[in-house]
Amino acid sequence: MKQSGFGIASLILGIVGLVFSCFIVGIIPAFLGLIFAIIALCQKNTKNGMAIAGLICSIIGIVFSAIIILLGIAGSGSTSQIVLTNKKQEEVRSSSSQTESTMISPGYSFDANGVTVTINDFNLDFTDYDDNYGLYAPSTGKKYICIEVTFTNNAKTDRYVSSIDFQCYADDSICDEKYGLDSDSFIGTSLSSGRKTSGRIYYEVPEDAQSIELEYETDFWTDHKEIMKLQ
C-alpha cells in the first residue's frame, strides 16, 4: 500500500501549523491539515502513518494557536481597561483641578494639604517700597501689588512653604514676582508642625489690568488650585 496524498499533505500542513502556532495565521494550515488527515484516514488501501502524524501535529497546532488567540483577546481587554481607567482618572484629575475663582477680601484662608494659608491683606497699588537708588521702580505702564500672607503648618511633619507656590495673573497673563521691595519680602522657609510664618509677596502687573487673580496649588497629586480673585 502507498501513502495517501492527503496524508502527506496533512503532515506537511500540520508541521507548518505547529511551527507557526505562535502566530494567529498558524491556525489556518493546522486546520487544513486536520481536514486532510481525516480524509486520508477514511481512504481505503492506503498507509495511515503520515495521516496520523499529520493529525497529531494539526491538533497540537490548533490548540497552541487557540491559546495564543485567547491570550491576545485577554491582553487586549486588559489594555482597554487600563486605558479606560487612566482616561477616567485623567477626567477626575482635570475636573478637580478646574476650580472657579473666588472674589476674596482680607482674612481669606484655605487649606493646602495640611497648611493653612491666610491672605491677611493685599494692596493693589503698592508704592511704599524701598527705592533709595532708583533700582526698584516698576517698568513703564506697570505697578506693584503687595500680598500679605501667613502660613500655618497644621500637619504632623515639617512643610516647606514658598512664594513660588503662588502664581499671579493679570487679565489671564502671568505676572512677574518681585523680590526685596522691603524688609518684609517673603521667599520661603521650612515650617515645623504647629509653627507659622508671615511675609509679603509682590508682583508687577499692568496699570490698566481689569482682572487680577492669585493661584495656589493646594494638592500636587490632583493639580487642584485655589484661585482667588483680587480685582
JSON list of C-alpha atoms in Angstrom, two decimals:
[
{"chain": "A", "resi": 1, "resn": "MET", "atom": "CA", "xyz": [0.00, 0.00, 0.00]},
{"chain": "A", "resi": 2, "resn": "LYS", "atom": "CA", "xyz": [1.15, 3.50, -0.75]},
{"chain": "A", "resi": 3, "resn": "GLN", "atom": "CA", "xyz": [0.87, 6.67, 1.28]},
{"chain": "A", "resi": 4, "resn": "SER", "atom": "CA", "xyz": [-2.19, 8.82, 0.65]},
{"chain": "A", "resi": 5, "resn": "GLY", "atom": "CA", "xyz": [-1.62, 12.17, -0.97]},
{"chain": "A", "resi": 6, "resn": "PHE", "atom": "CA", "xyz": [-3.98, 13.66, 1.62]},
{"chain": "A", "resi": 7, "resn": "GLY", "atom": "CA", "xyz": [-1.92, 12.07, 4.37]},
{"chain": "A", "resi": 8, "resn": "ILE", "atom": "CA", "xyz": [1.30, 13.61, 3.05]},
{"chain": "A", "resi": 9, "resn": "ALA", "atom": "CA", "xyz": [-0.42, 17.00, 2.69]},
{"chain": "A", "resi": 10, "resn": "SER", "atom": "CA", "xyz": [-1.86, 16.74, 6.22]},
{"chain": "A", "resi": 11, "resn": "LEU", "atom": "CA", "xyz": [1.59, 16.04, 7.67]},
{"chain": "A", "resi": 12, "resn": "ILE", "atom": "CA", "xyz": [3.15, 18.99, 5.83]},
{"chain": "A", "resi": 13, "resn": "LEU", "atom": "CA", "xyz": [0.32, 21.34, 6.81]},
{"chain": "A", "resi": 14, "resn": "GLY", "atom": "CA", "xyz": [0.32, 20.02, 10.37]},
{"chain": "A", "resi": 15, "resn": "ILE", "atom": "CA", "xyz": [4.05, 20.71, 10.73]},
{"chain": "A", "resi": 16, "resn": "VAL", "atom": "CA", "xyz": [3.65, 24.21, 9.23]},
{"chain": "A", "resi": 17, "resn": "GLY", "atom": "CA", "xyz": [0.70, 24.91, 11.54]},
{"chain": "A", "resi": 18, "resn": "LEU", "atom": "CA", "xyz": [2.68, 23.68, 14.53]},
{"chain": "A", "resi": 19, "resn": "VAL", "atom": "CA", "xyz": [5.72, 25.81, 13.66]},
{"chain": "A", "resi": 20, "resn": "PHE", "atom": "CA", "xyz": [3.60, 28.94, 13.18]},
{"chain": "A", "resi": 21, "resn": "SER", "atom": "CA", "xyz": [1.20, 28.25, 16.05]},
{"chain": "A", "resi": 22, "resn": "CYS", "atom": "CA", "xyz": [2.72, 31.18, 17.95]},
{"chain": "A", "resi": 23, "resn": "PHE", "atom": "CA", "xyz": [1.11, 33.42, 15.34]},
{"chain": "A", "resi": 24, "resn": "ILE", "atom": "CA", "xyz": [-2.60, 33.68, 14.59]},
{"chain": "A", "resi": 25, "resn": "VAL", "atom": "CA", "xyz": [-2.08, 32.58, 10.96]},
{"chain": "A", "resi": 26, "resn": "GLY", "atom": "CA", "xyz": [-0.76, 29.22, 12.21]},
{"chain": "A", "resi": 27, "resn": "ILE", "atom": "CA", "xyz": [-4.28, 28.01, 12.84]},
{"chain": "A", "resi": 28, "resn": "ILE", "atom": "CA", "xyz": [-5.10, 28.03, 9.10]},
{"chain": "A", "resi": 29, "resn": "PRO", "atom": "CA", "xyz": [-2.61, 25.36, 7.88]},
{"chain": "A", "resi": 30, "resn": "ALA", "atom": "CA", "xyz": [-3.21, 23.38, 11.07]},
{"chain": "A", "resi": 31, "resn": "PHE", "atom": "CA", "xyz": [-6.97, 23.34, 10.41]},
{"chain": "A", "resi": 32, "resn": "LEU", "atom": "CA", "xyz": [-6.42, 22.30, 6.77]},
{"chain": "A", "resi": 33, "resn": "GLY", "atom": "CA", "xyz": [-4.01, 19.59, 7.94]},
{"chain": "A", "resi": 34, "resn": "LEU", "atom": "CA", "xyz": [-6.69, 18.24, 10.27]},
{"chain": "A", "resi": 35, "resn": "ILE", "atom": "CA", "xyz": [-9.22, 18.04, 7.43]},
{"chain": "A", "resi": 36, "resn": "PHE", "atom": "CA", "xyz": [-6.75, 16.34, 5.06]},
{"chain": "A", "resi": 37, "resn": "ALA", "atom": "CA", "xyz": [-5.76, 13.86, 7.81]},
{"chain": "A", "resi": 38, "resn": "ILE", "atom": "CA", "xyz": [-9.39, 12.87, 8.38]},
{"chain": "A", "resi": 39, "resn": "ILE", "atom": "CA", "xyz": [-9.90, 12.41, 4.62]},
{"chain": "A", "resi": 40, "resn": "ALA", "atom": "CA", "xyz": [-6.73, 10.31, 4.40]},
{"chain": "A", "resi": 41, "resn": "LEU", "atom": "CA", "xyz": [-7.81, 8.11, 7.31]},
{"chain": "A", "resi": 42, "resn": "CYS", "atom": "CA", "xyz": [-11.14, 7.48, 5.63]},
{"chain": "A", "resi": 43, "resn": "GLN", "atom": "CA", "xyz": [-9.47, 6.26, 2.43]},
{"chain": "A", "resi": 44, "resn": "LYS", "atom": "CA", "xyz": [-9.03, 2.52, 1.90]},
{"chain": "A", "resi": 45, "resn": "ASN", "atom": "CA", "xyz": [-5.96, 0.67, 0.76]},
{"chain": "A", "resi": 46, "resn": "THR", "atom": "CA", "xyz": [-3.56, 3.44, 1.84]},
{"chain": "A", "resi": 47, "resn": "LYS", "atom": "CA", "xyz": [-0.99, 3.72, 4.59]},
{"chain": "A", "resi": 48, "resn": "ASN", "atom": "CA", "xyz": [-2.12, 5.84, 7.54]},
{"chain": "A", "resi": 49, "resn": "GLY", "atom": "CA", "xyz": [1.23, 6.63, 9.20]},
{"chain": "A", "resi": 50, "resn": "MET", "atom": "CA", "xyz": [1.64, 10.12, 7.70]},
{"chain": "A", "resi": 51, "resn": "ALA", "atom": "CA", "xyz": [-2.05, 10.86, 8.13]},
{"chain": "A", "resi": 52, "resn": "ILE", "atom": "CA", "xyz": [-1.88, 10.01, 11.84]},
{"chain": "A", "resi": 53, "resn": "ALA", "atom": "CA", "xyz": [1.27, 12.11, 12.27]},
{"chain": "A", "resi": 54, "resn": "GLY", "atom": "CA", "xyz": [-0.39, 14.96, 10.36]},
{"chain": "A", "resi": 55, "resn": "LEU", "atom": "CA", "xyz": [-3.49, 14.62, 12.53]},
{"chain": "A", "resi": 56, "resn": "ILE", "atom": "CA", "xyz": [-1.44, 14.88, 15.74]},
{"chain": "A", "resi": 57, "resn": "CYS", "atom": "CA", "xyz": [0.61, 17.86, 14.51]},
{"chain": "A", "resi": 58, "resn": "SER", "atom": "CA", "xyz": [-2.52, 19.64, 13.28]},
{"chain": "A", "resi": 59, "resn": "ILE", "atom": "CA", "xyz": [-4.38, 19.16, 16.57]},
{"chain": "A", "resi": 60, "resn": "ILE", "atom": "CA", "xyz": [-1.41, 20.43, 18.59]},
{"chain": "A", "resi": 61, "resn": "GLY", "atom": "CA", "xyz": [-1.02, 23.40, 16.23]},
{"chain": "A", "resi": 62, "resn": "ILE", "atom": "CA", "xyz": [-4.73, 24.26, 16.55]},
{"chain": "A", "resi": 63, "resn": "VAL", "atom": "CA", "xyz": [-4.58, 24.04, 20.36]},
{"chain": "A", "resi": 64, "resn": "PHE", "atom": "CA", "xyz": [-1.49, 26.26, 20.56]},
{"chain": "A", "resi": 65, "resn": "SER", "atom": "CA", "xyz": [-2.95, 28.79, 18.11]},
{"chain": "A", "resi": 66, "resn": "ALA", "atom": "CA", "xyz": [-6.22, 28.89, 20.05]},
{"chain": "A", "resi": 67, "resn": "ILE", "atom": "CA", "xyz": [-4.30, 29.57, 23.29]},
{"chain": "A", "resi": 68, "resn": "ILE", "atom": "CA", "xyz": [-2.36, 32.41, 21.61]},
{"chain": "A", "resi": 69, "resn": "ILE", "atom": "CA", "xyz": [-5.61, 33.92, 20.28]},
{"chain": "A", "resi": 70, "resn": "LEU", "atom": "CA", "xyz": [-7.29, 33.72, 23.70]},
{"chain": "A", "resi": 71, "resn": "LEU", "atom": "CA", "xyz": [-4.28, 35.31, 25.39]},
{"chain": "A", "resi": 72, "resn": "GLY", "atom": "CA", "xyz": [-4.32, 38.08, 22.80]},
{"chain": "A", "resi": 73, "resn": "ILE", "atom": "CA", "xyz": [-8.01, 38.75, 23.40]},
{"chain": "A", "resi": 74, "resn": "ALA", "atom": "CA", "xyz": [-7.47, 38.79, 27.18]},
{"chain": "A", "resi": 75, "resn": "GLY", "atom": "CA", "xyz": [-4.47, 41.11, 26.84]},
{"chain": "A", "resi": 76, "resn": "SER", "atom": "CA", "xyz": [-6.40, 43.44, 24.57]},
{"chain": "A", "resi": 77, "resn": "GLY", "atom": "CA", "xyz": [-9.24, 43.58, 27.08]},
{"chain": "A", "resi": 78, "resn": "SER", "atom": "CA", "xyz": [-6.84, 44.35, 29.92]},
{"chain": "A", "resi": 79, "resn": "THR", "atom": "CA", "xyz": [-5.16, 47.09, 27.88]},
{"chain": "A", "resi": 80, "resn": "SER", "atom": "CA", "xyz": [-8.52, 48.61, 27.03]},
{"chain": "A", "resi": 81, "resn": "GLN", "atom": "CA", "xyz": [-9.49, 48.52, 30.70]},
{"chain": "A", "resi": 82, "resn": "ILE", "atom": "CA", "xyz": [-6.23, 50.22, 31.65]},
{"chain": "A", "resi": 83, "resn": "VAL", "atom": "CA", "xyz": [-6.76, 52.90, 29.01]},
{"chain": "A", "resi": 84, "resn": "LEU", "atom": "CA", "xyz": [-10.33, 53.49, 30.18]},
{"chain": "A", "resi": 85, "resn": "THR", "atom": "CA", "xyz": [-9.18, 53.61, 33.82]},
{"chain": "A", "resi": 86, "resn": "ASN", "atom": "CA", "xyz": [-6.41, 56.08, 33.01]},
{"chain": "A", "resi": 87, "resn": "LYS", "atom": "CA", "xyz": [-8.84, 58.18, 30.99]},
{"chain": "A", "resi": 88, "resn": "LYS", "atom": "CA", "xyz": [-11.32, 58.19, 33.88]},
{"chain": "A", "resi": 89, "resn": "GLN", "atom": "CA", "xyz": [-8.57, 59.18, 36.32]},
{"chain": "A", "resi": 90, "resn": "GLU", "atom": "CA", "xyz": [-7.48, 61.97, 33.99]},
{"chain": "A", "resi": 91, "resn": "GLU", "atom": "CA", "xyz": [-11.08, 63.23, 33.76]},
{"chain": "A", "resi": 92, "resn": "VAL", "atom": "CA", "xyz": [-11.36, 63.23, 37.56]},
{"chain": "A", "resi": 93, "resn": "ARG", "atom": "CA", "xyz": [-7.97, 64.92, 37.86]},
{"chain": "A", "resi": 94, "resn": "SER", "atom": "CA", "xyz": [-8.94, 67.53, 35.26]},
{"chain": "A", "resi": 95, "resn": "SER", "atom": "CA", "xyz": [-12.32, 68.24, 36.84]},
{"chain": "A", "resi": 96, "resn": "SER", "atom": "CA", "xyz": [-10.78, 68.52, 40.30]},
{"chain": "A", "resi": 97, "resn": "SER", "atom": "CA", "xyz": [-8.17, 70.99, 39.06]},
{"chain": "A", "resi": 98, "resn": "GLN", "atom": "CA", "xyz": [-10.72, 73.27, 37.42]},
{"chain": "A", "resi": 99, "resn": "THR", "atom": "CA", "xyz": [-11.78, 75.46, 40.32]},
{"chain": "A", "resi": 100, "resn": "GLU", "atom": "CA", "xyz": [-13.73, 78.64, 39.82]},
{"chain": "A", "resi": 101, "resn": "SER", "atom": "CA", "xyz": [-12.16, 81.83, 41.09]},
{"chain": "A", "resi": 102, "resn": "THR", "atom": "CA", "xyz": [-13.44, 83.34, 44.33]},
{"chain": "A", "resi": 103, "resn": "MET", "atom": "CA", "xyz": [-13.57, 87.08, 44.95]},
{"chain": "A", "resi": 104, "resn": "ILE", "atom": "CA", "xyz": [-11.75, 87.40, 48.28]},
{"chain": "A", "resi": 105, "resn": "SER", "atom": "CA", "xyz": [-11.32, 90.01, 50.98]},
{"chain": "A", "resi": 106, "resn": "PRO", "atom": "CA", "xyz": [-8.58, 90.38, 53.64]},
{"chain": "A", "resi": 107, "resn": "GLY", "atom": "CA", "xyz": [-8.62, 87.47, 56.09]},
{"chain": "A", "resi": 108, "resn": "TYR", "atom": "CA", "xyz": [-9.47, 84.84, 53.47]},
{"chain": "A", "resi": 109, "resn": "SER", "atom": "CA", "xyz": [-7.87, 81.46, 54.24]},
{"chain": "A", "resi": 110, "resn": "PHE", "atom": "CA", "xyz": [-7.77, 77.97, 52.75]},
{"chain": "A", "resi": 111, "resn": "ASP", "atom": "CA", "xyz": [-6.15, 74.60, 53.42]},
{"chain": "A", "resi": 112, "resn": "ALA", "atom": "CA", "xyz": [-3.24, 73.38, 51.30]},
{"chain": "A", "resi": 113, "resn": "ASN", "atom": "CA", "xyz": [-2.63, 69.76, 52.29]},
{"chain": "A", "resi": 114, "resn": "GLY", "atom": "CA", "xyz": [-2.26, 70.48, 56.00]},
{"chain": "A", "resi": 115, "resn": "VAL", "atom": "CA", "xyz": [-1.01, 74.05, 55.71]},
{"chain": "A", "resi": 116, "resn": "THR", "atom": "CA", "xyz": [-3.46, 76.89, 56.33]},
{"chain": "A", "resi": 117, "resn": "VAL", "atom": "CA", "xyz": [-2.76, 79.81, 54.01]},
{"chain": "A", "resi": 118, "resn": "THR", "atom": "CA", "xyz": [-4.27, 83.14, 55.07]},
{"chain": "A", "resi": 119, "resn": "ILE", "atom": "CA", "xyz": [-4.35, 86.25, 52.90]},
{"chain": "A", "resi": 120, "resn": "ASN", "atom": "CA", "xyz": [-4.13, 88.84, 55.65]},
{"chain": "A", "resi": 121, "resn": "ASP", "atom": "CA", "xyz": [-4.33, 91.85, 53.34]},
{"chain": "A", "resi": 122, "resn": "PHE", "atom": "CA", "xyz": [-3.48, 92.98, 49.82]},
{"chain": "A", "resi": 123, "resn": "ASN", "atom": "CA", "xyz": [-2.64, 96.31, 48.22]},
{"chain": "A", "resi": 124, "resn": "LEU", "atom": "CA", "xyz": [-3.36, 96.59, 44.51]},
{"chain": "A", "resi": 125, "resn": "ASP", "atom": "CA", "xyz": [-1.29, 99.78, 44.11]},
{"chain": "A", "resi": 126, "resn": "PHE", "atom": "CA", "xyz": [1.72, 99.31, 46.33]},
{"chain": "A", "resi": 127, "resn": "THR", "atom": "CA", "xyz": [4.04, 102.34, 46.36]},
{"chain": "A", "resi": 128, "resn": "ASP", "atom": "CA", "xyz": [5.69, 102.11, 49.78]},
{"chain": "A", "resi": 129, "resn": "TYR", "atom": "CA", "xyz": [8.73, 100.18, 48.56]},
{"chain": "A", "resi": 130, "resn": "ASP", "atom": "CA", "xyz": [12.41, 100.88, 49.18]},
{"chain": "A", "resi": 131, "resn": "ASP", "atom": "CA", "xyz": [13.84, 102.72, 46.19]},
{"chain": "A", "resi": 132, "resn": "ASN", "atom": "CA", "xyz": [16.64, 104.86, 47.52]},
{"chain": "A", "resi": 133, "resn": "TYR", "atom": "CA", "xyz": [18.77, 104.33, 44.41]},
{"chain": "A", "resi": 134, "resn": "GLY", "atom": "CA", "xyz": [16.01, 104.14, 41.81]},
{"chain": "A", "resi": 135, "resn": "LEU", "atom": "CA", "xyz": [16.54, 100.44, 41.19]},
{"chain": "A", "resi": 136, "resn": "TYR", "atom": "CA", "xyz": [13.14, 99.11, 42.15]},
{"chain": "A", "resi": 137, "resn": "ALA", "atom": "CA", "xyz": [10.75, 101.36, 40.25]},
{"chain": "A", "resi": 138, "resn": "PRO", "atom": "CA", "xyz": [8.21, 99.36, 38.20]},
{"chain": "A", "resi": 139, "resn": "SER", "atom": "CA", "xyz": [8.50, 99.24, 34.43]},
{"chain": "A", "resi": 140, "resn": "THR", "atom": "CA", "xyz": [6.68, 101.80, 32.31]},
{"chain": "A", "resi": 141, "resn": "GLY", "atom": "CA", "xyz": [2.96, 101.11, 32.33]},
{"chain": "A", "resi": 142, "resn": "LYS", "atom": "CA", "xyz": [3.31, 98.73, 35.29]},
{"chain": "A", "resi": 143, "resn": "LYS", "atom": "CA", "xyz": [2.66, 98.89, 39.03]},
{"chain": "A", "resi": 144, "resn": "TYR", "atom": "CA", "xyz": [3.32, 96.74, 42.07]},
{"chain": "A", "resi": 145, "resn": "ILE", "atom": "CA", "xyz": [0.77, 94.83, 44.09]},
{"chain": "A", "resi": 146, "resn": "CYS", "atom": "CA", "xyz": [1.51, 93.51, 47.58]},
{"chain": "A", "resi": 147, "resn": "ILE", "atom": "CA", "xyz": [0.06, 90.36, 49.18]},
{"chain": "A", "resi": 148, "resn": "GLU", "atom": "CA", "xyz": [0.42, 89.87, 52.93]},
{"chain": "A", "resi": 149, "resn": "VAL", "atom": "CA", "xyz": [0.21, 86.17, 53.73]},
{"chain": "A", "resi": 150, "resn": "THR", "atom": "CA", "xyz": [0.52, 83.83, 56.73]},
{"chain": "A", "resi": 151, "resn": "PHE", "atom": "CA", "xyz": [1.35, 80.12, 56.51]},
{"chain": "A", "resi": 152, "resn": "THR", "atom": "CA", "xyz": [0.37, 77.86, 59.46]},
{"chain": "A", "resi": 153, "resn": "ASN", "atom": "CA", "xyz": [1.60, 74.28, 59.48]},
{"chain": "A", "resi": 154, "resn": "ASN", "atom": "CA", "xyz": [-1.16, 72.06, 60.88]},
{"chain": "A", "resi": 155, "resn": "ALA", "atom": "CA", "xyz": [0.43, 68.86, 59.59]},
{"chain": "A", "resi": 156, "resn": "LYS", "atom": "CA", "xyz": [2.39, 66.43, 61.75]},
{"chain": "A", "resi": 157, "resn": "THR", "atom": "CA", "xyz": [5.56, 66.83, 59.70]},
{"chain": "A", "resi": 158, "resn": "ASP", "atom": "CA", "xyz": [7.69, 69.75, 58.59]},
{"chain": "A", "resi": 159, "resn": "ARG", "atom": "CA", "xyz": [6.47, 71.57, 55.50]},
{"chain": "A", "resi": 160, "resn": "TYR", "atom": "CA", "xyz": [8.30, 73.92, 53.17]},
{"chain": "A", "resi": 161, "resn": "VAL", "atom": "CA", "xyz": [6.31, 76.98, 52.12]},
{"chain": "A", "resi": 162, "resn": "SER", "atom": "CA", "xyz": [7.37, 79.45, 49.48]},
{"chain": "A", "resi": 163, "resn": "SER", "atom": "CA", "xyz": [6.20, 82.44, 47.50]},
{"chain": "A", "resi": 164, "resn": "ILE", "atom": "CA", "xyz": [6.66, 80.44, 44.30]},
{"chain": "A", "resi": 165, "resn": "ASP", "atom": "CA", "xyz": [3.68, 78.31, 45.35]},
{"chain": "A", "resi": 166, "resn": "PHE", "atom": "CA", "xyz": [1.64, 81.32, 44.24]},
{"chain": "A", "resi": 167, "resn": "GLN", "atom": "CA", "xyz": [1.08, 82.48, 40.67]},
{"chain": "A", "resi": 168, "resn": "CYS", "atom": "CA", "xyz": [-0.36, 85.88, 39.80]},
{"chain": "A", "resi": 169, "resn": "TYR", "atom": "CA", "xyz": [-2.35, 86.59, 36.64]},
{"chain": "A", "resi": 170, "resn": "ALA", "atom": "CA", "xyz": [-3.47, 89.94, 35.28]},
{"chain": "A", "resi": 171, "resn": "ASP", "atom": "CA", "xyz": [-6.10, 89.63, 32.55]},
{"chain": "A", "resi": 172, "resn": "ASP", "atom": "CA", "xyz": [-5.11, 85.95, 32.29]},
{"chain": "A", "resi": 173, "resn": "SER", "atom": "CA", "xyz": [-1.43, 86.77, 31.65]},
{"chain": "A", "resi": 174, "resn": "ILE", "atom": "CA", "xyz": [1.14, 85.60, 34.19]},
{"chain": "A", "resi": 175, "resn": "CYS", "atom": "CA", "xyz": [2.91, 88.34, 36.15]},
{"chain": "A", "resi": 176, "resn": "ASP", "atom": "CA", "xyz": [6.48, 88.51, 37.41]},
{"chain": "A", "resi": 177, "resn": "GLU", "atom": "CA", "xyz": [7.17, 88.20, 41.11]},
{"chain": "A", "resi": 178, "resn": "LYS", "atom": "CA", "xyz": [9.40, 90.92, 42.56]},
{"chain": "A", "resi": 179, "resn": "TYR", "atom": "CA", "xyz": [11.80, 90.45, 45.45]},
{"chain": "A", "resi": 180, "resn": "GLY", "atom": "CA", "xyz": [13.38, 92.75, 48.01]},
{"chain": "A", "resi": 181, "resn": "LEU", "atom": "CA", "xyz": [10.99, 95.67, 47.77]},
{"chain": "A", "resi": 182, "resn": "ASP", "atom": "CA", "xyz": [11.13, 95.99, 51.58]},
{"chain": "A", "resi": 183, "resn": "SER", "atom": "CA", "xyz": [12.34, 94.13, 54.66]},
{"chain": "A", "resi": 184, "resn": "ASP", "atom": "CA", "xyz": [9.14, 92.04, 54.90]},
{"chain": "A", "resi": 185, "resn": "SER", "atom": "CA", "xyz": [9.64, 90.41, 51.50]},
{"chain": "A", "resi": 186, "resn": "PHE", "atom": "CA", "xyz": [8.97, 86.66, 51.79]},
{"chain": "A", "resi": 187, "resn": "ILE", "atom": "CA", "xyz": [10.69, 83.98, 49.71]},
{"chain": "A", "resi": 188, "resn": "GLY", "atom": "CA", "xyz": [10.35, 80.67, 51.57]},
{"chain": "A", "resi": 189, "resn": "THR", "atom": "CA", "xyz": [11.07, 78.69, 54.71]},
{"chain": "A", "resi": 190, "resn": "SER", "atom": "CA", "xyz": [10.65, 75.29, 56.34]},
{"chain": "A", "resi": 191, "resn": "LEU", "atom": "CA", "xyz": [7.93, 75.18, 59.00]},
{"chain": "A", "resi": 192, "resn": "SER", "atom": "CA", "xyz": [7.84, 72.72, 61.88]},
{"chain": "A", "resi": 193, "resn": "SER", "atom": "CA", "xyz": [4.50, 71.23, 62.89]},
{"chain": "A", "resi": 194, "resn": "GLY", "atom": "CA", "xyz": [2.34, 73.82, 64.65]},
{"chain": "A", "resi": 195, "resn": "ARG", "atom": "CA", "xyz": [4.51, 76.75, 63.55]},
{"chain": "A", "resi": 196, "resn": "LYS", "atom": "CA", "xyz": [3.60, 79.69, 61.35]},
{"chain": "A", "resi": 197, "resn": "THR", "atom": "CA", "xyz": [5.30, 82.46, 59.40]},
{"chain": "A", "resi": 198, "resn": "SER", "atom": "CA", "xyz": [4.18, 85.64, 57.67]},
{"chain": "A", "resi": 199, "resn": "GLY", "atom": "CA", "xyz": [5.53, 87.89, 54.98]},
{"chain": "A", "resi": 200, "resn": "ARG", "atom": "CA", "xyz": [4.82, 89.89, 51.86]},
{"chain": "A", "resi": 201, "resn": "ILE", "atom": "CA", "xyz": [4.79, 88.79, 48.23]},
{"chain": "A", "resi": 202, "resn": "TYR", "atom": "CA", "xyz": [4.98, 91.31, 45.40]},
{"chain": "A", "resi": 203, "resn": "TYR", "atom": "CA", "xyz": [4.05, 91.20, 41.73]},
{"chain": "A", "resi": 204, "resn": "GLU", "atom": "CA", "xyz": [4.43, 93.62, 38.85]},
{"chain": "A", "resi": 205, "resn": "VAL", "atom": "CA", "xyz": [1.16, 94.00, 36.93]},
{"chain": "A", "resi": 206, "resn": "PRO", "atom": "CA", "xyz": [-0.11, 96.32, 34.18]},
{"chain": "A", "resi": 207, "resn": "GLU", "atom": "CA", "xyz": [-1.58, 99.57, 35.50]},
{"chain": "A", "resi": 208, "resn": "ASP", "atom": "CA", "xyz": [-4.69, 99.10, 33.36]},
{"chain": "A", "resi": 209, "resn": "ALA", "atom": "CA", "xyz": [-5.29, 95.46, 34.35]},
{"chain": "A", "resi": 210, "resn": "GLN", "atom": "CA", "xyz": [-9.00, 94.70, 34.62]},
{"chain": "A", "resi": 211, "resn": "SER", "atom": "CA", "xyz": [-8.65, 91.37, 36.39]},
{"chain": "A", "resi": 212, "resn": "ILE", "atom": "CA", "xyz": [-6.02, 90.28, 38.93]},
{"chain": "A", "resi": 213, "resn": "GLU", "atom": "CA", "xyz": [-6.04, 86.73, 40.30]},
{"chain": "A", "resi": 214, "resn": "LEU", "atom": "CA", "xyz": [-3.85, 84.58, 42.52]},
{"chain": "A", "resi": 215, "resn": "GLU", "atom": "CA", "xyz": [-3.44, 80.84, 42.10]},
{"chain": "A", "resi": 216, "resn": "TYR", "atom": "CA", "xyz": [-2.11, 78.44, 44.74]},
{"chain": "A", "resi": 217, "resn": "GLU", "atom": "CA", "xyz": [-1.66, 74.71, 44.09]},
{"chain": "A", "resi": 218, "resn": "THR", "atom": "CA", "xyz": [-3.18, 73.06, 47.16]},
{"chain": "A", "resi": 219, "resn": "ASP", "atom": "CA", "xyz": [-2.51, 69.45, 46.11]},
{"chain": "A", "resi": 220, "resn": "PHE", "atom": "CA", "xyz": [0.37, 68.34, 43.91]},
{"chain": "A", "resi": 221, "resn": "TRP", "atom": "CA", "xyz": [-1.20, 64.97, 43.05]},
{"chain": "A", "resi": 222, "resn": "THR", "atom": "CA", "xyz": [-4.56, 66.28, 41.83]},
{"chain": "A", "resi": 223, "resn": "ASP", "atom": "CA", "xyz": [-3.34, 69.65, 40.48]},
{"chain": "A", "resi": 224, "resn": "HIS", "atom": "CA", "xyz": [-6.12, 71.29, 42.47]},
{"chain": "A", "resi": 225, "resn": "LYS", "atom": "CA", "xyz": [-5.65, 75.06, 42.68]},
{"chain": "A", "resi": 226, "resn": "GLU", "atom": "CA", "xyz": [-7.17, 77.71, 44.90]},
{"chain": "A", "resi": 227, "resn": "ILE", "atom": "CA", "xyz": [-7.99, 80.60, 42.61]},
{"chain": "A", "resi": 228, "resn": "MET", "atom": "CA", "xyz": [-8.52, 83.95, 44.33]},
{"chain": "A", "resi": 229, "resn": "LYS", "atom": "CA", "xyz": [-9.81, 86.99, 42.54]},
{"chain": "A", "resi": 230, "resn": "LEU", "atom": "CA", "xyz": [-8.37, 90.22, 43.89]},
{"chain": "A", "resi": 231, "resn": "GLN", "atom": "CA", "xyz": [-9.88, 92.55, 41.29]}
]
